[in-house]
mmCIF file of C-alpha atoms in Angstrom:
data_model
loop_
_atom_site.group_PDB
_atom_site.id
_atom_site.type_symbol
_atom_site.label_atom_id
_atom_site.label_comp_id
_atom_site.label_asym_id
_atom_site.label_seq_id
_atom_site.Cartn_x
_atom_site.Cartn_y
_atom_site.Cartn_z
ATOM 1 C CA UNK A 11 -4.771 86.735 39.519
ATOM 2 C CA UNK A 12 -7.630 84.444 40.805
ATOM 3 C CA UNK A 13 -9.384 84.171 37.540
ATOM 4 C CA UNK A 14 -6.213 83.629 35.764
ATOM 5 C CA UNK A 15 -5.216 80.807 38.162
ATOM 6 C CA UNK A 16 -8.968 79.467 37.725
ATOM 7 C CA UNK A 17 -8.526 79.311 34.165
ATOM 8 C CA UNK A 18 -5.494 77.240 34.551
ATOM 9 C CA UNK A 19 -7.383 74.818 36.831
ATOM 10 C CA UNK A 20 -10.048 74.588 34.131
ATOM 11 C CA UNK A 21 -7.409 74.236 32.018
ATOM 12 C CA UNK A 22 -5.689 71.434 33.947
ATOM 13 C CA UNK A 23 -9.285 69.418 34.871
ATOM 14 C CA UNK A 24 -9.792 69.747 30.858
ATOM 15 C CA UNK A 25 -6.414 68.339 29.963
ATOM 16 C CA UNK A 26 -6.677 65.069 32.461
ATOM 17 C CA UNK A 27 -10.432 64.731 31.132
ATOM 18 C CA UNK A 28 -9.056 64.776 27.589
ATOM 19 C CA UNK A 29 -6.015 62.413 28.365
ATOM 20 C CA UNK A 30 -8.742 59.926 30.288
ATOM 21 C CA UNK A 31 -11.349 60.342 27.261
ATOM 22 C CA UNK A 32 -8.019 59.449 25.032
ATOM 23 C CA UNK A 33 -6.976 56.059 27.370
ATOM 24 C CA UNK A 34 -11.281 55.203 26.936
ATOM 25 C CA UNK A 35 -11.123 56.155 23.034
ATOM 26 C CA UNK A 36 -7.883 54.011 22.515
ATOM 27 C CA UNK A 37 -8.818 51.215 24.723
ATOM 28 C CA UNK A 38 -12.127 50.550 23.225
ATOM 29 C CA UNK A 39 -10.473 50.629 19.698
ATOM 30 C CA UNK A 40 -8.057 47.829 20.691
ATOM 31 C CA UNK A 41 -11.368 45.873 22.127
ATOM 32 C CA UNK A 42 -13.506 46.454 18.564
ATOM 33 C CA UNK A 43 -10.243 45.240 17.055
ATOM 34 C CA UNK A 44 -9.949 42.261 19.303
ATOM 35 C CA UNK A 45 -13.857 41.543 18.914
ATOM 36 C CA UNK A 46 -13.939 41.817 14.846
ATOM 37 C CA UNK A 47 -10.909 39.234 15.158
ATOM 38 C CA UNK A 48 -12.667 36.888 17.444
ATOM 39 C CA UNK A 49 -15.800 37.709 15.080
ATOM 40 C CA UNK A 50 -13.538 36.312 11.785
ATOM 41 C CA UNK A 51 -12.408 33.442 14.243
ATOM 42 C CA UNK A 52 -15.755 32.510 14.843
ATOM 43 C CA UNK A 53 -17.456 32.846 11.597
ATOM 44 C CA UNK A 54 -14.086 30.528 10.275
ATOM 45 C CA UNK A 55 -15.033 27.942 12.555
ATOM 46 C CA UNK A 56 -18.540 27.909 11.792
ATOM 47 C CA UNK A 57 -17.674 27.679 8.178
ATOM 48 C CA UNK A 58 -15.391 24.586 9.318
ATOM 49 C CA UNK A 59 -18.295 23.090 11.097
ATOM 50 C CA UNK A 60 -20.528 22.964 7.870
ATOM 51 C CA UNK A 61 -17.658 21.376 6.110
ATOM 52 C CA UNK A 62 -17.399 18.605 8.627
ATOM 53 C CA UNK A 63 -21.013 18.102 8.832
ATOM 54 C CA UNK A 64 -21.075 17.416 5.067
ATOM 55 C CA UNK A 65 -18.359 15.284 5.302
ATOM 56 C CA UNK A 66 -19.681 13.465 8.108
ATOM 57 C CA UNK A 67 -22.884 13.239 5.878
ATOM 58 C CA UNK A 68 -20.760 11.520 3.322
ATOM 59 C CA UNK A 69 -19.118 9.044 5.536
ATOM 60 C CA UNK A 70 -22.324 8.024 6.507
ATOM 61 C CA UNK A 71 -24.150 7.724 3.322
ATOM 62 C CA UNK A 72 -21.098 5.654 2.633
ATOM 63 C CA UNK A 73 -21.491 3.366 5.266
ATOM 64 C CA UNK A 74 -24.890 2.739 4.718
ATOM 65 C CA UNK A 75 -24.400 2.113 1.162
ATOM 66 C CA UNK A 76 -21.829 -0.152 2.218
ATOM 67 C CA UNK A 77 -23.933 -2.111 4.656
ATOM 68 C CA UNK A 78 -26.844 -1.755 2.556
ATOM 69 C CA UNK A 79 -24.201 -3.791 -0.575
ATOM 70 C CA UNK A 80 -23.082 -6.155 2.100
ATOM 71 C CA UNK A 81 -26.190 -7.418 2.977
ATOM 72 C CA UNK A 82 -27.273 -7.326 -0.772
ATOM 73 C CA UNK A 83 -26.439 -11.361 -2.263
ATOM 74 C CA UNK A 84 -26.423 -12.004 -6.028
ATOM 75 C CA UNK A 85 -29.565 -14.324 -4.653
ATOM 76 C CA UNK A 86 -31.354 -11.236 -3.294
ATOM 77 C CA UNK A 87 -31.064 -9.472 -6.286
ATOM 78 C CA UNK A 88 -32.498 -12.587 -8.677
ATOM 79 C CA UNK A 89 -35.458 -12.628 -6.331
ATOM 80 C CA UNK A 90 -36.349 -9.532 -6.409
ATOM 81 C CA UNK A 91 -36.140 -9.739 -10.231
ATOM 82 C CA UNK A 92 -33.099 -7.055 -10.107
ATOM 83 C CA UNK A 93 -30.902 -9.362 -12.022
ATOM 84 C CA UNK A 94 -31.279 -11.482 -14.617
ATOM 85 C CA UNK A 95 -30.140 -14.824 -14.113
ATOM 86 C CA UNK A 96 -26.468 -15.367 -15.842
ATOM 87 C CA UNK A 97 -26.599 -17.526 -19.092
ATOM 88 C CA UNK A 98 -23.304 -18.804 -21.315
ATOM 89 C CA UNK A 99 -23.747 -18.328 -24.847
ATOM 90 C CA UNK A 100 -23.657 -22.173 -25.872
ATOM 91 C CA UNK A 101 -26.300 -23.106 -22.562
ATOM 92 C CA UNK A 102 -30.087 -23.200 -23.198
ATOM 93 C CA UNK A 103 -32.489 -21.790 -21.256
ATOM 94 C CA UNK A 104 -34.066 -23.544 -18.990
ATOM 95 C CA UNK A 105 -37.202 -25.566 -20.134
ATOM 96 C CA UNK A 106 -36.570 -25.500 -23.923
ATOM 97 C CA UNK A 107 -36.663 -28.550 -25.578
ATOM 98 C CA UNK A 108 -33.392 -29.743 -27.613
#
């Protein structure tokens, strides 16, 4: 009668192991879940990042170029031999003779 009653204590100890090893088991499977989610939340955002910081790239070489044309006079150009100067089809050029 001893051993069978030891046997059921064995039995009991393994069944409250197993139920605890279950609760472990199930609990870390909600906390992979919630970490692969976070994991996909984090990469998205990343991703979002990259797409700001080219925009934010753009917005600047914008500016600049926009500074850089504001700054930029039809004289500027001329002197720096950019441009040529603007002629009308019935004006001479400058030092020809008539």
């Amino acid at each position: 009668m001893t051993k069978l009653m030891a046997k059921i204590q064995d039995g009991e100890k393994y069944i409250e192991r197993s139920q605890k090893d279950h609760k472990e088991l199930v609990s870390l499977e909600a906390k992979k879940k919630e970490k692969e989610q976070l994991n996909k939340e984090i990469q998205e955002l990343m991703d979002r990042v990259k797409e700001l910081d080219k925009e934010i790239q753009s917005l600047e070489t914008k500016s600049k170029l926009k500074k850089d044309v504001a700054v930029f006079t039809p004289e500027k150009a001329l002197e720096r031999g950019l441009i040529k100067p603007l002629q009308r089809p019935n004006e001479k050029k400058r030092g020809q003779d008539e």
